[in-house]
């Protein structure tokens, strides 16, 4: 293990004015996204879409890393440049999603467990050759009356820890992503209770598997009410509950927390992140973003699969990246939505 290499990657990813773009939608998810703009999910269209995103002029001003799906890491843009190199040229660190999605957890209806540990070390070695310097593994925890079960939390935490240990052996920074879903009508308090339990299980497992906390990043959900719950909490209430939860569960040795957006609207994801960064208490970790939908949705809508719309789509992505960079510094205001 080379601490210097891991530390260099973390320093670049956690740059004080930047965050991460999650563009690692699996085949099924990208099909859904492209279908929403009536574009067929062919390999060529997927490549064109990602080329549009990653060649956005100036993207590296606000984005420190991009998470890719395996297919994308192996693709080249039209001028023949490999995707990882397209990103490196922008000063952006290429990363890779390495889990293989979820499967039902036997005997625990509605709970799932993330797969992909078999052969992971070999796959990581190949991804590294292709330019990936960090990785992501997502565990999914759904809130329901009786879920997530303790077994679901323990098994997902164990898989996250084993993944993180393998990454660190290969000098790839692991992003550990336990996502408590926003789906449903549960309260913010219920999300807080579940997120706290999940993070306890995750950090216990990381300790058991000797994962070096200084050399990983956390990608959690914010503590937020379910999407169907009314009323929704204000950004200040979300920040207060989220910070309280992390202070109880996330050791100070973890250098950075990069939120997922999880179905929040673009503006809500920016306002909520900003509220965390103006919080009066100083936190031991940086609080940044690793957004998928909250960065991409306006660009996807503007693009519509047409080369004629590339510049407009790139402007839309640039704007969201810029606004989230402001939020990462606690400087986002709703007025910026119009001014920028
Ligand atoms: P969203 O920000 O759209 O939730 O995606 C982030 C991500 O990488 C989920 O795994």
mmCIF file of C-alpha atoms and ligand atoms in Angstrom, residues 22 24 136 138 177 179 219 260-263 290-293, ligand 1:
data_model
loop_
_atom_site.group_PDB
_atom_site.id
_atom_site.type_symbol
_atom_site.label_atom_id
_atom_site.label_comp_id
_atom_site.label_asym_id
_atom_site.label_seq_id
_atom_site.Cartn_x
_atom_site.Cartn_y
_atom_site.Cartn_z
ATOM 1 C CA UNK A 22 -21.371 10.697 -10.261
ATOM 2 C CA UNK A 24 -21.686 5.860 -13.145
ATOM 3 C CA UNK A 136 -17.251 3.468 -5.377
ATOM 4 C CA UNK A 138 -23.042 1.469 -3.019
ATOM 5 C CA UNK A 177 -21.499 4.593 0.067
ATOM 6 C CA UNK A 179 -27.380 4.944 0.962
ATOM 7 C CA UNK A 219 -20.686 9.012 0.523
ATOM 8 C CA UNK A 260 -25.300 11.741 -2.762
ATOM 9 C CA UNK A 261 -28.364 13.678 -3.953
ATOM 10 C CA UNK A 262 -30.721 10.686 -3.765
ATOM 11 C CA UNK A 263 -33.698 12.212 -5.577
ATOM 12 C CA UNK A 290 -20.939 13.532 -5.159
ATOM 13 C CA UNK A 291 -24.141 14.157 -7.045
ATOM 14 C CA UNK A 292 -25.583 12.241 -9.966
ATOM 15 C CA UNK A 293 -29.077 13.469 -10.776
HETATM 16 P P1 LIG B 1 -27.634 10.642 -7.023
HETATM 17 O O1 LIG B 1 -26.923 11.903 -6.619
HETATM 18 O O2 LIG B 1 -28.479 10.781 -8.246
HETATM 19 O O3 LIG B 1 -28.330 9.994 -5.856
HETATM 20 O O4 LIG B 1 -26.501 9.622 -7.480
HETATM 21 C C1 LIG B 1 -25.366 9.531 -6.719
HETATM 22 C C2 LIG B 1 -24.873 8.149 -6.750
HETATM 23 O O5 LIG B 1 -23.753 7.910 -7.132
HETATM 24 C C3 LIG B 1 -25.747 7.089 -6.271
HETATM 25 O O6 LIG B 1 -25.011 5.901 -6.141
#
